[in-house]
mmCIF file of C-alpha atoms in Angstrom:
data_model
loop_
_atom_site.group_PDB
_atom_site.id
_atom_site.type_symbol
_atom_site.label_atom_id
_atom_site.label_comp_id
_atom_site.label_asym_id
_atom_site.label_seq_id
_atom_site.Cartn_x
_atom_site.Cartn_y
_atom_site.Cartn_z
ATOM 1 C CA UNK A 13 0.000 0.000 0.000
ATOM 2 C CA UNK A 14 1.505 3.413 -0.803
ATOM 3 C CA UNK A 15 1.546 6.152 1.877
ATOM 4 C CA UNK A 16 -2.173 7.984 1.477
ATOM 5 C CA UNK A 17 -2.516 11.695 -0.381
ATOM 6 C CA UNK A 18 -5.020 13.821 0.879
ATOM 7 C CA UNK A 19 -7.543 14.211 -1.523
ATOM 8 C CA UNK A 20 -10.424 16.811 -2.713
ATOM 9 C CA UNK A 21 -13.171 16.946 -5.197
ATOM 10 C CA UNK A 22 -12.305 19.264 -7.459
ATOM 11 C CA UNK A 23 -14.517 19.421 -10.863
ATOM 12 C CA UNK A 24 -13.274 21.920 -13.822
ATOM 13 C CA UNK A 25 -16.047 24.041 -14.592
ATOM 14 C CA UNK A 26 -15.876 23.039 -18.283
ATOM 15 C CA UNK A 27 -16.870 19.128 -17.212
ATOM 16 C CA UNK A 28 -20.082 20.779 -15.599
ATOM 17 C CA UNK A 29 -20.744 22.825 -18.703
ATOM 18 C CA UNK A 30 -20.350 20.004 -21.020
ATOM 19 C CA UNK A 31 -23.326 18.215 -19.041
ATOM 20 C CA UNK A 32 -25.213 20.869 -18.920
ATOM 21 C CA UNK A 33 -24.639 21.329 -23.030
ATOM 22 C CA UNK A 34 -25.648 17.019 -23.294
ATOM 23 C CA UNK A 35 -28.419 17.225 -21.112
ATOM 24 C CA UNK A 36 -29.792 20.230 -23.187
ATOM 25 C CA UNK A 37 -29.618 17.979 -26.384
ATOM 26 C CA UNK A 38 -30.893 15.040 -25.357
ATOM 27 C CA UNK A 39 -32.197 12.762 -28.336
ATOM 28 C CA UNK A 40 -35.328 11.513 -26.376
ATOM 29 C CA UNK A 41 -36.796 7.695 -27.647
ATOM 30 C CA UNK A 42 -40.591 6.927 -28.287
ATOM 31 C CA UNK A 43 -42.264 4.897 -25.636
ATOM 32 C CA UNK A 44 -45.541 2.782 -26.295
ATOM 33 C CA UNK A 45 -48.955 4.167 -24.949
ATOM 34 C CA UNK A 46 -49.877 4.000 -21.588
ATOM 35 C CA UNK A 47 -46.640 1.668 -20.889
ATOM 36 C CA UNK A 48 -45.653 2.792 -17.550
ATOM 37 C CA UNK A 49 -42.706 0.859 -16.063
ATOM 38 C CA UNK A 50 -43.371 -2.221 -17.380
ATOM 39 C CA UNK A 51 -41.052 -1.730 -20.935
ATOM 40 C CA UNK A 52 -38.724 -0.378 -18.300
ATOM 41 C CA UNK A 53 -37.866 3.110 -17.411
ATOM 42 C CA UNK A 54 -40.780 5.123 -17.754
ATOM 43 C CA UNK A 55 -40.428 8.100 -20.096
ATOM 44 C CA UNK A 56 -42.088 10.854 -18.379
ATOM 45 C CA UNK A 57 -40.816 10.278 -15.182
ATOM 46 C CA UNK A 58 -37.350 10.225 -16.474
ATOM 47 C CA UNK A 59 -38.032 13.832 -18.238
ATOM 48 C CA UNK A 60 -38.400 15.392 -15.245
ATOM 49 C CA UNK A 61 -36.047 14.370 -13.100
ATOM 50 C CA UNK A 62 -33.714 15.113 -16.072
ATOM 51 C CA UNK A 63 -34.842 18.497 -16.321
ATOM 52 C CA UNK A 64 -34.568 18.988 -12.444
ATOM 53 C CA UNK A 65 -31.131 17.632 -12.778
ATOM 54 C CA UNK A 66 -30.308 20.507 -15.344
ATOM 55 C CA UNK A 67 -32.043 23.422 -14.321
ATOM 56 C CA UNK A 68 -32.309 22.936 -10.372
ATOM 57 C CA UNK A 69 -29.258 20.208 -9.232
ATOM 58 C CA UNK A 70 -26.442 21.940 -7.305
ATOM 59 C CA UNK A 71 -23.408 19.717 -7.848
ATOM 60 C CA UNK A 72 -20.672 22.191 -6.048
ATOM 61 C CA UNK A 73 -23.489 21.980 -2.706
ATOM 62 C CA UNK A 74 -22.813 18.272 -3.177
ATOM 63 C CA UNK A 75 -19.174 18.629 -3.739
ATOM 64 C CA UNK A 76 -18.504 20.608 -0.614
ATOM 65 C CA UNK A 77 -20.586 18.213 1.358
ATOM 66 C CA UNK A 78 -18.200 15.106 0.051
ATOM 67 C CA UNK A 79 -15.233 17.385 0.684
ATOM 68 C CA UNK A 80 -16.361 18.021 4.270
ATOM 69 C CA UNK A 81 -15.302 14.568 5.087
ATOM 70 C CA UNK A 82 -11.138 13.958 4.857
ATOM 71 C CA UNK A 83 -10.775 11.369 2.310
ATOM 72 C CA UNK A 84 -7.384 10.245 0.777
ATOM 73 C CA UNK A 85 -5.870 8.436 -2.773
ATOM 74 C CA UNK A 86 -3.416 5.538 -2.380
ATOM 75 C CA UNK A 87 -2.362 2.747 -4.441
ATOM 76 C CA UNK A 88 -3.067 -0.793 -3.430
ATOM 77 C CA UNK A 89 -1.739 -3.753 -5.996
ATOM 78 C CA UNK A 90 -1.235 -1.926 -8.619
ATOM 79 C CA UNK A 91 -4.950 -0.002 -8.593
ATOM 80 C CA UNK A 92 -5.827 3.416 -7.658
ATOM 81 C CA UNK A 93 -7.662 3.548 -3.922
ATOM 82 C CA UNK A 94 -10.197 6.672 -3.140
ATOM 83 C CA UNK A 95 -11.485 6.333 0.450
ATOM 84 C CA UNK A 96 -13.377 8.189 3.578
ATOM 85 C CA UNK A 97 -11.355 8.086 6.388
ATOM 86 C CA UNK A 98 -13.099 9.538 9.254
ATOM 87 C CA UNK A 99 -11.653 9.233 12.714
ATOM 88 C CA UNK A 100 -13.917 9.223 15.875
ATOM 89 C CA UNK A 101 -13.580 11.788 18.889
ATOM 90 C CA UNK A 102 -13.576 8.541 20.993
ATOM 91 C CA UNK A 103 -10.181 6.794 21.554
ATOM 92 C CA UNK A 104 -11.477 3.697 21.602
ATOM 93 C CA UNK A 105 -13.616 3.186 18.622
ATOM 94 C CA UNK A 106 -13.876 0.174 16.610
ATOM 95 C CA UNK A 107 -12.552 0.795 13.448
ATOM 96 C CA UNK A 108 -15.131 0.032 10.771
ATOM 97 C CA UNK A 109 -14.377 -0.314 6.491
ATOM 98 C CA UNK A 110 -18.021 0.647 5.242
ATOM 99 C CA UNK A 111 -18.059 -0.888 1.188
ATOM 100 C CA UNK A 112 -21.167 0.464 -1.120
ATOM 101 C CA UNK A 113 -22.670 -1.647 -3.950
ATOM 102 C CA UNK A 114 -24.141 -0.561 -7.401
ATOM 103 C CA UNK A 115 -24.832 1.760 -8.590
ATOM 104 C CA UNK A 116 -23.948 3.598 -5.576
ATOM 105 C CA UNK A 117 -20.605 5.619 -4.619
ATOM 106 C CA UNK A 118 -19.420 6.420 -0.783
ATOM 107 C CA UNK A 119 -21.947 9.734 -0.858
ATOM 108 C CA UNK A 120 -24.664 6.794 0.124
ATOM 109 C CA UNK A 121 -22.660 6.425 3.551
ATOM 110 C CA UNK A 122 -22.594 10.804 4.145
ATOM 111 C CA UNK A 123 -25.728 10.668 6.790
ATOM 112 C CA UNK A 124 -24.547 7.607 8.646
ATOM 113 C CA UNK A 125 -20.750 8.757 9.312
ATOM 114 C CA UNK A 126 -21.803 11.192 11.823
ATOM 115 C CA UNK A 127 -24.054 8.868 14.275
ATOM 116 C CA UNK A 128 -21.042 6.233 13.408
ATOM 117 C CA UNK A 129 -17.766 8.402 14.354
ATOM 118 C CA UNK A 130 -19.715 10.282 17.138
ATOM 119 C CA UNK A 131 -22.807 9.125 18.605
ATOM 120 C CA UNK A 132 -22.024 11.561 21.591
ATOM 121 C CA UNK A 133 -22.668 14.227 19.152
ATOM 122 C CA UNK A 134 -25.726 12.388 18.063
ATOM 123 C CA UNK A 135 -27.704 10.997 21.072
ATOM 124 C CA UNK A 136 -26.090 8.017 21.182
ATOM 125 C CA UNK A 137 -23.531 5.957 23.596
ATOM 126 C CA UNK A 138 -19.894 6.857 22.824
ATOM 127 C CA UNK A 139 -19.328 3.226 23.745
ATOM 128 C CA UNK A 140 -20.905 2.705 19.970
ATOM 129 C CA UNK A 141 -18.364 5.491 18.195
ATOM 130 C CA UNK A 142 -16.344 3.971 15.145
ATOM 131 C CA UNK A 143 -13.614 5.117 13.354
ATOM 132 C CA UNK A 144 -14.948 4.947 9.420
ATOM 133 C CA UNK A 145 -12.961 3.927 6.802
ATOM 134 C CA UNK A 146 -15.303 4.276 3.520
ATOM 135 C CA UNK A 147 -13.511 3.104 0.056
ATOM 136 C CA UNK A 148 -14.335 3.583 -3.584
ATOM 137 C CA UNK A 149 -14.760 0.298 -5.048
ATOM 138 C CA UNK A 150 -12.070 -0.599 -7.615
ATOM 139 C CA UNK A 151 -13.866 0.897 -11.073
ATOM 140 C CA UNK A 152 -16.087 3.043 -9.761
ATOM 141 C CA UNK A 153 -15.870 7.025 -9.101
ATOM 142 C CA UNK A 154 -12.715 8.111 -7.535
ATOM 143 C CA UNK A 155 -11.085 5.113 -7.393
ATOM 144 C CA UNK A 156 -10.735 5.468 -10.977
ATOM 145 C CA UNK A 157 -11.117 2.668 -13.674
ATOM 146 C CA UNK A 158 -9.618 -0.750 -13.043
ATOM 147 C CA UNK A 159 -6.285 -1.302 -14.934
ATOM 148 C CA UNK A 160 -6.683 -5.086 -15.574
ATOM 149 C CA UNK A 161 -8.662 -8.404 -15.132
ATOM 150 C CA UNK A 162 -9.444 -9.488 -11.771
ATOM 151 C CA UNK A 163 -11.235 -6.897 -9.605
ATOM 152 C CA UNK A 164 -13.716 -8.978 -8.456
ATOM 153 C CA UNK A 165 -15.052 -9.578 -4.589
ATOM 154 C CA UNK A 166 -12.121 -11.633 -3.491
ATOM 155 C CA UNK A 167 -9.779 -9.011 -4.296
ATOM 156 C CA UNK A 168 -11.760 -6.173 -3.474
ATOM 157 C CA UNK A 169 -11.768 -7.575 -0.048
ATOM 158 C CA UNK A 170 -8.072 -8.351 -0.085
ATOM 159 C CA UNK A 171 -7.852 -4.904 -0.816
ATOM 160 C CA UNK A 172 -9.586 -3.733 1.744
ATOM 161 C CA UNK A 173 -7.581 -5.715 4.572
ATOM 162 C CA UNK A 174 -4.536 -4.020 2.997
ATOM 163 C CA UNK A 175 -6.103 -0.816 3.608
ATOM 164 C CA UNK A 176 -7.061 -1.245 6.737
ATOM 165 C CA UNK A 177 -3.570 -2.690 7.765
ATOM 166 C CA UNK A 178 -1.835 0.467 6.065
ATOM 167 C CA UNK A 179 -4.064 2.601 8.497
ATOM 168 C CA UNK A 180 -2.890 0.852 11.278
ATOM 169 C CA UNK A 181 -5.994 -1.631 12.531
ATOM 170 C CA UNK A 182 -5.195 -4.744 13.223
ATOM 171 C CA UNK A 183 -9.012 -5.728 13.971
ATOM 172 C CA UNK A 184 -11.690 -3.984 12.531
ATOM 173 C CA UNK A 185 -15.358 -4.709 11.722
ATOM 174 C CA UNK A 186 -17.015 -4.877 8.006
ATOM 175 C CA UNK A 187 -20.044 -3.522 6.770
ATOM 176 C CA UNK A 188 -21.721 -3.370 3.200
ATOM 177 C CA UNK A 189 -25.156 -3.398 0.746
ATOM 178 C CA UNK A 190 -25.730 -4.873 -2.262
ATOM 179 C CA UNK A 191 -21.917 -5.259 -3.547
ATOM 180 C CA UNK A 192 -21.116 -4.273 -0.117
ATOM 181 C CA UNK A 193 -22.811 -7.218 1.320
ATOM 182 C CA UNK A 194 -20.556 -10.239 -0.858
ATOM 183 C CA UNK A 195 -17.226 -7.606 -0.165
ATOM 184 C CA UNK A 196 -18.145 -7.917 3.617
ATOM 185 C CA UNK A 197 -18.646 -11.394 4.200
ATOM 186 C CA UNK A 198 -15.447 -12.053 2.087
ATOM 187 C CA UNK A 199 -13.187 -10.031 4.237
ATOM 188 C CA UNK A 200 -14.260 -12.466 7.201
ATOM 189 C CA UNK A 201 -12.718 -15.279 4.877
ATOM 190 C CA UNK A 202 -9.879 -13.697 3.779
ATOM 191 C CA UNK A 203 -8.631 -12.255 7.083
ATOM 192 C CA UNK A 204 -10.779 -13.984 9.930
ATOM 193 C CA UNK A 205 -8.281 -13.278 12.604
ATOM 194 C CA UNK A 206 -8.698 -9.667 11.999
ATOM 195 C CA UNK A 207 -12.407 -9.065 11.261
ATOM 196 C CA UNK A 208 -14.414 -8.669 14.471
ATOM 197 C CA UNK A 209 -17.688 -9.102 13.093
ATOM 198 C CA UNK A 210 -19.455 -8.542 9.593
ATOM 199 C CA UNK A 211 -22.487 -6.463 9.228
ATOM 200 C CA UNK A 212 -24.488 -6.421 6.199
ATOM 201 C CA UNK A 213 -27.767 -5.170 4.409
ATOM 202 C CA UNK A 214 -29.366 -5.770 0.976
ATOM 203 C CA UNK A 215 -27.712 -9.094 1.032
ATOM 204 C CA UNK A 216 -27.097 -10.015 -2.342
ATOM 205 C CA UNK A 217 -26.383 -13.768 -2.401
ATOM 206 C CA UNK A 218 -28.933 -15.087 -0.348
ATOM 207 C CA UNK A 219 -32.049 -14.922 -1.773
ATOM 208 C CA UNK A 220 -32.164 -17.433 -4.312
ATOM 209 C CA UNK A 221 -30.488 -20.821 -4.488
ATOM 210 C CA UNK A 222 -27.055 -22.152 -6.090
ATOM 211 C CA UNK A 223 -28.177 -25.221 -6.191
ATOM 212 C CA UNK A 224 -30.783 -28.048 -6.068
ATOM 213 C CA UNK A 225 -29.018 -29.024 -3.028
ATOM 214 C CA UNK A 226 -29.420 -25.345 -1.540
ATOM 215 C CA UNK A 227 -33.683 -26.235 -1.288
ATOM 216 C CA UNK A 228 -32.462 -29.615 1.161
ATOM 217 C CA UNK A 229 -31.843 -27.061 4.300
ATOM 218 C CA UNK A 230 -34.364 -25.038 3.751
ATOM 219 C CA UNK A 231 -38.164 -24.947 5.688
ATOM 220 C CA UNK A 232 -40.829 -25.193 3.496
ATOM 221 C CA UNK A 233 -41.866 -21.169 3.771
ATOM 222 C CA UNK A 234 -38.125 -20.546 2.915
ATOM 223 C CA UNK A 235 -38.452 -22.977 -0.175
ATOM 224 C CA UNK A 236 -41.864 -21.157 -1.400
ATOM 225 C CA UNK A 237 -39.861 -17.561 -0.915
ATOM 226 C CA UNK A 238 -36.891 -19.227 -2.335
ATOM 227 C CA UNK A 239 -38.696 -20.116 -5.981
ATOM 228 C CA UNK A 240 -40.963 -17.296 -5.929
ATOM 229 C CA UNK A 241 -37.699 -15.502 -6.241
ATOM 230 C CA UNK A 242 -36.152 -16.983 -9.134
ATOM 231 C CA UNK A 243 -39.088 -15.900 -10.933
ATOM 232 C CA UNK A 244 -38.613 -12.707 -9.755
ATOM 233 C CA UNK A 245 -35.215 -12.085 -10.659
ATOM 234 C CA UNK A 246 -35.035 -13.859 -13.709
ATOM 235 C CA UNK A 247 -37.655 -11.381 -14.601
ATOM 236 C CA UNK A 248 -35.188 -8.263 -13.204
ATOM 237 C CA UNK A 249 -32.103 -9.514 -14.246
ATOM 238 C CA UNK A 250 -31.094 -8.214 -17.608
ATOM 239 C CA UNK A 251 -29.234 -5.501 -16.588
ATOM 240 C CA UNK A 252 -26.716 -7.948 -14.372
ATOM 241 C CA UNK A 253 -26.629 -10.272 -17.198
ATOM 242 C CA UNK A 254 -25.526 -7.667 -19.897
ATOM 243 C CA UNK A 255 -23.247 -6.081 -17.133
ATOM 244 C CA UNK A 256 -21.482 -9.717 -16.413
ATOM 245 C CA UNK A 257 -21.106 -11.087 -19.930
ATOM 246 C CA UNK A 258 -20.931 -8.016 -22.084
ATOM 247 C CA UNK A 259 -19.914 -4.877 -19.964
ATOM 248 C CA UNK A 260 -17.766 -3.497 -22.990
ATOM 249 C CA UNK A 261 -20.789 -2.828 -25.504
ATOM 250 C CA UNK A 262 -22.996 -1.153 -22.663
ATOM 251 C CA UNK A 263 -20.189 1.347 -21.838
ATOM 252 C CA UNK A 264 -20.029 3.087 -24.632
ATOM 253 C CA UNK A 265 -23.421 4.062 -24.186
ATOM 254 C CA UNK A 266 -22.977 4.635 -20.659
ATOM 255 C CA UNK A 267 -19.999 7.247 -21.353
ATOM 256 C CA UNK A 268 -21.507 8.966 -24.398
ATOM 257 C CA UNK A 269 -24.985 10.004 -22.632
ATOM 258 C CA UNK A 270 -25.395 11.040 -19.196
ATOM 259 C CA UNK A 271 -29.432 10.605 -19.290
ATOM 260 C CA UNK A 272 -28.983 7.046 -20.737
ATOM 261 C CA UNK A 273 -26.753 6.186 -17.777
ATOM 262 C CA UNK A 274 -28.898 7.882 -15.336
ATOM 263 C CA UNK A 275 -32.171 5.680 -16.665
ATOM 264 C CA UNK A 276 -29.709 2.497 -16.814
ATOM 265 C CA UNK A 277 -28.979 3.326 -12.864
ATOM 266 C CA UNK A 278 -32.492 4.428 -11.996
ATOM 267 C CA UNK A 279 -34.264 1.258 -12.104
ATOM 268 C CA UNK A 280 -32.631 0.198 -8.552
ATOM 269 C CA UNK A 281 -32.882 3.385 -6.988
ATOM 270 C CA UNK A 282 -36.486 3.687 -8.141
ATOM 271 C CA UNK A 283 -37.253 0.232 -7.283
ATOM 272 C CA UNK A 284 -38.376 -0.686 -10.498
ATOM 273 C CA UNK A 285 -41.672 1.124 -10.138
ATOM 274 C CA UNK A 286 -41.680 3.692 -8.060
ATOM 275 C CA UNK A 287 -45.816 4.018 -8.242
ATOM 276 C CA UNK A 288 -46.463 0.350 -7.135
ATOM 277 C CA UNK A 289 -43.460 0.691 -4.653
ATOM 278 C CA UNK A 290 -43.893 0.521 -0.577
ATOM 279 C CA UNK A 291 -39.357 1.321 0.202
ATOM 280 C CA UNK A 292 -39.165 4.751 1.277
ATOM 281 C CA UNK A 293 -38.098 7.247 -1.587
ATOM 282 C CA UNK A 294 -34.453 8.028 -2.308
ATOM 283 C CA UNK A 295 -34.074 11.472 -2.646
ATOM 284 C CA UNK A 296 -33.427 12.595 -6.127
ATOM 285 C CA UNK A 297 -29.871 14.710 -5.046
ATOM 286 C CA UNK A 298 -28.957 11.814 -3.971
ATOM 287 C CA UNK A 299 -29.354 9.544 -7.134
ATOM 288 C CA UNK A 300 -28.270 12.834 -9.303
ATOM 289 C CA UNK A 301 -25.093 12.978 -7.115
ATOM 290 C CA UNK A 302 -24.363 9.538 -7.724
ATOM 291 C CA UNK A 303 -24.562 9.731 -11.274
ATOM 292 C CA UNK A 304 -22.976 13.026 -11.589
ATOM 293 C CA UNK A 305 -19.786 11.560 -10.410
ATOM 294 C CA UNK A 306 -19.909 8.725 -12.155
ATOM 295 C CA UNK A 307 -20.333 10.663 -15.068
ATOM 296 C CA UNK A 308 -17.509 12.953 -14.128
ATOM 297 C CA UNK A 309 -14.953 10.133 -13.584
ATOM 298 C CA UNK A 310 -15.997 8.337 -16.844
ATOM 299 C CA UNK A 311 -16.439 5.366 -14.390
ATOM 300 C CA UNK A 312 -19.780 3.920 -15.246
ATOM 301 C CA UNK A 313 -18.452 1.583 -17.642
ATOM 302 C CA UNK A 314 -15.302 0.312 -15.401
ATOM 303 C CA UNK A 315 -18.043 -0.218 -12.631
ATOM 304 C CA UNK A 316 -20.114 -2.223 -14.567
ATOM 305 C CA UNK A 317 -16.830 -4.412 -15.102
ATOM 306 C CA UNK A 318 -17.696 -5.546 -11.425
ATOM 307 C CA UNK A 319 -20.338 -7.907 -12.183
ATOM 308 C CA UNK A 320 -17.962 -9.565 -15.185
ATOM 309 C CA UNK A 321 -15.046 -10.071 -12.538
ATOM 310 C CA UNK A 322 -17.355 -11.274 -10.139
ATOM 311 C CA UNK A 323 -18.737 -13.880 -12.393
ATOM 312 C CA UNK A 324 -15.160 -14.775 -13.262
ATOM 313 C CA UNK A 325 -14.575 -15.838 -9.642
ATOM 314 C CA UNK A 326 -17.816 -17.773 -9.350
ATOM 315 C CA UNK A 327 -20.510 -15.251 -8.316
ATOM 316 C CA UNK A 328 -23.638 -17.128 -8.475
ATOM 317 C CA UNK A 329 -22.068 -20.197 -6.452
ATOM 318 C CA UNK A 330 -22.098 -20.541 -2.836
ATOM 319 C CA UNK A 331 -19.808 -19.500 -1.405
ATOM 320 C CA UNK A 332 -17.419 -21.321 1.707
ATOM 321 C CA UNK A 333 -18.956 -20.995 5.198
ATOM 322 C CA UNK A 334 -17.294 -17.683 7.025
ATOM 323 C CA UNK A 335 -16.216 -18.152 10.598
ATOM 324 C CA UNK A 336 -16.779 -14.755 11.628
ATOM 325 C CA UNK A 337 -19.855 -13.392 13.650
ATOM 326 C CA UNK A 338 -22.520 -11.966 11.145
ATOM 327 C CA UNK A 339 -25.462 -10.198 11.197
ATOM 328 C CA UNK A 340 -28.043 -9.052 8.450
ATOM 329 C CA UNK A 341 -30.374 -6.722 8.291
ATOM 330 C CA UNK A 342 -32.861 -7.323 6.170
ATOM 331 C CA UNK A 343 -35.236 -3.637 4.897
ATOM 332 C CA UNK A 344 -38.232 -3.789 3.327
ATOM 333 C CA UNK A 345 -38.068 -4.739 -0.265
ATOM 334 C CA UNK A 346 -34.941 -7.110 0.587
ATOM 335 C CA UNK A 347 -35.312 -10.538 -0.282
ATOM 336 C CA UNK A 348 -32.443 -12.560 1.904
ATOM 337 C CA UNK A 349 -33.482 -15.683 3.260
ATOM 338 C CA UNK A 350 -32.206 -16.571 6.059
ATOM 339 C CA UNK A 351 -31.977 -20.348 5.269
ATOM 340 C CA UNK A 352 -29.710 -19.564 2.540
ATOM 341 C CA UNK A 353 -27.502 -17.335 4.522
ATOM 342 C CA UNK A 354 -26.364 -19.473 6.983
ATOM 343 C CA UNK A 355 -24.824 -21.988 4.324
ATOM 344 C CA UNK A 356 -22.139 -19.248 3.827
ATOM 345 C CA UNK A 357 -22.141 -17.268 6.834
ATOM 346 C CA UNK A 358 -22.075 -18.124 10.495
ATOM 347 C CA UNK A 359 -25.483 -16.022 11.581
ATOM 348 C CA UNK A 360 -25.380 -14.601 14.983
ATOM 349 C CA UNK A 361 -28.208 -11.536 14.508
ATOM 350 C CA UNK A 362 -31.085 -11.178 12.064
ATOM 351 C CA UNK A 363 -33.201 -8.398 11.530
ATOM 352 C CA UNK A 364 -36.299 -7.733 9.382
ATOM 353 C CA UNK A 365 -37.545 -3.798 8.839
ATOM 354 C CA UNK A 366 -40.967 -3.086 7.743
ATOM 355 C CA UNK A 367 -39.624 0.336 6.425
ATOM 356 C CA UNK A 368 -36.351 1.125 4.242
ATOM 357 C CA UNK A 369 -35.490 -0.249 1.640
ATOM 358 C CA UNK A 370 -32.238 -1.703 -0.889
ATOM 359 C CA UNK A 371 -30.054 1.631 -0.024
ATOM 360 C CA UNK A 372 -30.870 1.515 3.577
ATOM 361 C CA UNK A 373 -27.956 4.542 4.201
ATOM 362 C CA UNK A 374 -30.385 6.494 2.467
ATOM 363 C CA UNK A 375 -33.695 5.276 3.057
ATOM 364 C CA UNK A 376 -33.588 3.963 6.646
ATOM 365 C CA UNK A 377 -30.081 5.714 7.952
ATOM 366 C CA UNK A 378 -31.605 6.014 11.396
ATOM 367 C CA UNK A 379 -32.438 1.831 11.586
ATOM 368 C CA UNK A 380 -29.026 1.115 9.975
ATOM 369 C CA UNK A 381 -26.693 2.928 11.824
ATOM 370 C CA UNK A 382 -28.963 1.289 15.283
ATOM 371 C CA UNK A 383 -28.354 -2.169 13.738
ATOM 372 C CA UNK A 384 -24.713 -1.486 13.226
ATOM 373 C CA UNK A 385 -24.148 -0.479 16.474
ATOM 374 C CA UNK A 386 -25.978 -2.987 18.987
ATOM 375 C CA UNK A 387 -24.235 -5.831 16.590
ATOM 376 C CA UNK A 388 -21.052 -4.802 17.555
ATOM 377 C CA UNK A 389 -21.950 -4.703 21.093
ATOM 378 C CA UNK A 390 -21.863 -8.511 21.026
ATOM 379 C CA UNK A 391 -18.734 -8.683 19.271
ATOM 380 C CA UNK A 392 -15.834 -6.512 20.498
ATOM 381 C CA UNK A 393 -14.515 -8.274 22.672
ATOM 382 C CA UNK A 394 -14.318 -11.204 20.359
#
């Protein structure tokens, strides 16, 4: 790992006037009658949070609020590192390393840091405090495209352990969503000895099985769940199965219109339908400011590399037990079962939210960061 540079957000003026000028000339598609969601993004809803996103979206606000928080550029096997590093007031904070999924960047993780680093400051215990470490995936935003083949979870999370290391924790904990949720639960298998405990949400691998085999240790609610949700995502799934098998072709796209990579990111933070949807609304800075940077940082393609790499390693299999202390929390809209978790994790907390939703940082930050901390209660002393 090579010694951390302080970093800040700096974007030229001209990169902001260039979106601005695209935006302006969008070349908008036709959409069938009355079609809604159900062709996919729906037109008119896309219009105006386009034009809000021109006319109304303050990127510098969002900039200065990013640049609030000390973050830091290193270089860890051979790939460029972006990360949060926020210490708490409290001496004796558990280090965390907080990892985001798709298509999100560490902005999802802005309103947690606070009750995390300094619950004093927030109503909290300071017993809870951590110190938050808070990396740009490999590909995505800051962290700059990947270089070469082979950024997938494993060594994402071997990464990570280096990072942590290089900061100077020997034993940390692990938290993550989505992506975030496979990076986590990997870090327990690649350094066990050093991960205290592994928190996750919106866990990603758990919800459907590998395996014929997978039904055999299952109850028979978890089995109906369990094949209610194939349907289900083999219905929702085209956008991971161009992104794993042909991310090349959809980046081109993705870097040549910012309003075709905001509707090709929108159907997760919209939940697919926003009108038929009961996950609390993500507010819209906070989708625009995701895509704005990853349309600054020409990263949208290189992040979509993710779900290639992670298919290269075997995403879609289950993975090897972990021995560390986990604990999911499960939002509303999330479809882990717990049945399938526990063949790859070693389950010690379980939580199900009837509010929330996939990006619980931003839809639920108040239950998260709650979760987080009485979890790591029970395992500090580990």
């Amino acid at each position: 790992m090579r010694e951390p540079e302080r970093f800040s957000i700096d974007i030229p003026q001209s990169d902001l006037d260039d979106l601005a000028d695209r935006l302006d000339r969008t070349r908008w598609p036709d959409e069938l009658p009355d079609a809604g969601w159900s062709y996919g993004v729906n037109r008119d809803y896309l219009r105006e949070l386009v034009r809000y996103w021109r006319t109304d979206y303050d990127w510098r606000a969002h900039e200065a609020r990013l640049n609030a928080h000390p973050q830091f550029i290193t270089e860890i096997d051979g790939q460029t590192i972006h990360f949060l590093h926020v210490r708490s007031p409290e001496p004796d904070a558990t280090p965390l390393v907080l990892t985001h999924g798709w298509p999100s960047t560490v902005h999802d993780f802005l309103d947690i840091i606070g009750p995390l680093t300094d619950p004093r400051a927030h109503g909290g215990d300071p017993a809870d405090a951590f110190h938050v470490v808070a990396p740009s995936v490999p590909g995505f935003a800051f962290s700059g495209p990947t270089r070469e083949r082979g950024w997938g979870v494993n060594r994402v999370a071997r990464a990570w352990d280096e990072l942590m290391r290089g900061l100077g924790y020997s034993r940390y904990g692990a938290q993550g969503g989505d992506f975030g949720s496979m990076v986590s639960p990997e870090l327990g298998r690649v350094a066990p000895d050093r991960v205290l405990g592994v928190h996750v949400n919106a866990l990603a691998n758990a919800s459907t099985p590998t395996s014929g085999t997978d039904l055999e240790w299952l109850d028979e609610e978890e089995r109906r769940r369990a094949r209610e949700q194939e349907m289900w995502w083999y219905e929702h799934s085209g956008y991971a199965t161009q992104m794993s098998t042909r991310p090349q072709t959809l980046a081109y796209a993705l870097n040549d219109s910012p309003v075709g990579q905001l509707a090709w990111n929108l159907e997760w933070f919209v939940d697919w339908d926003p009108t038929q949807s009961r996950q609390t609304p993500i507010d819209r800075d906070a989708i625009l400011t995701n895509v704005t940077i990853f349309w600054l940082t020409g990263t949208a393609g290189s992040a979509a590399r993710l779900y290639r790499e992670a298919g290269a390693e075997g995403w879609g299999e289950r993975p090897p037990s972990s021995p560390v202390p986990t604990a999911v929390a499960n939002f509303l809209g999330d479809r882990a079962i717990r049945g399938l978790a526990e063949l790859s994790n070693s389950i010690t907390r379980w939580t199900e939210f009837d509010r929330g939703g996939h990006f619980a940082s931003l839809q639920a930050p108040d239950l998260l960061v709650a979760d987080i901390r009485e979890f790591f209660r029970s395992v500090r002393d580990r």
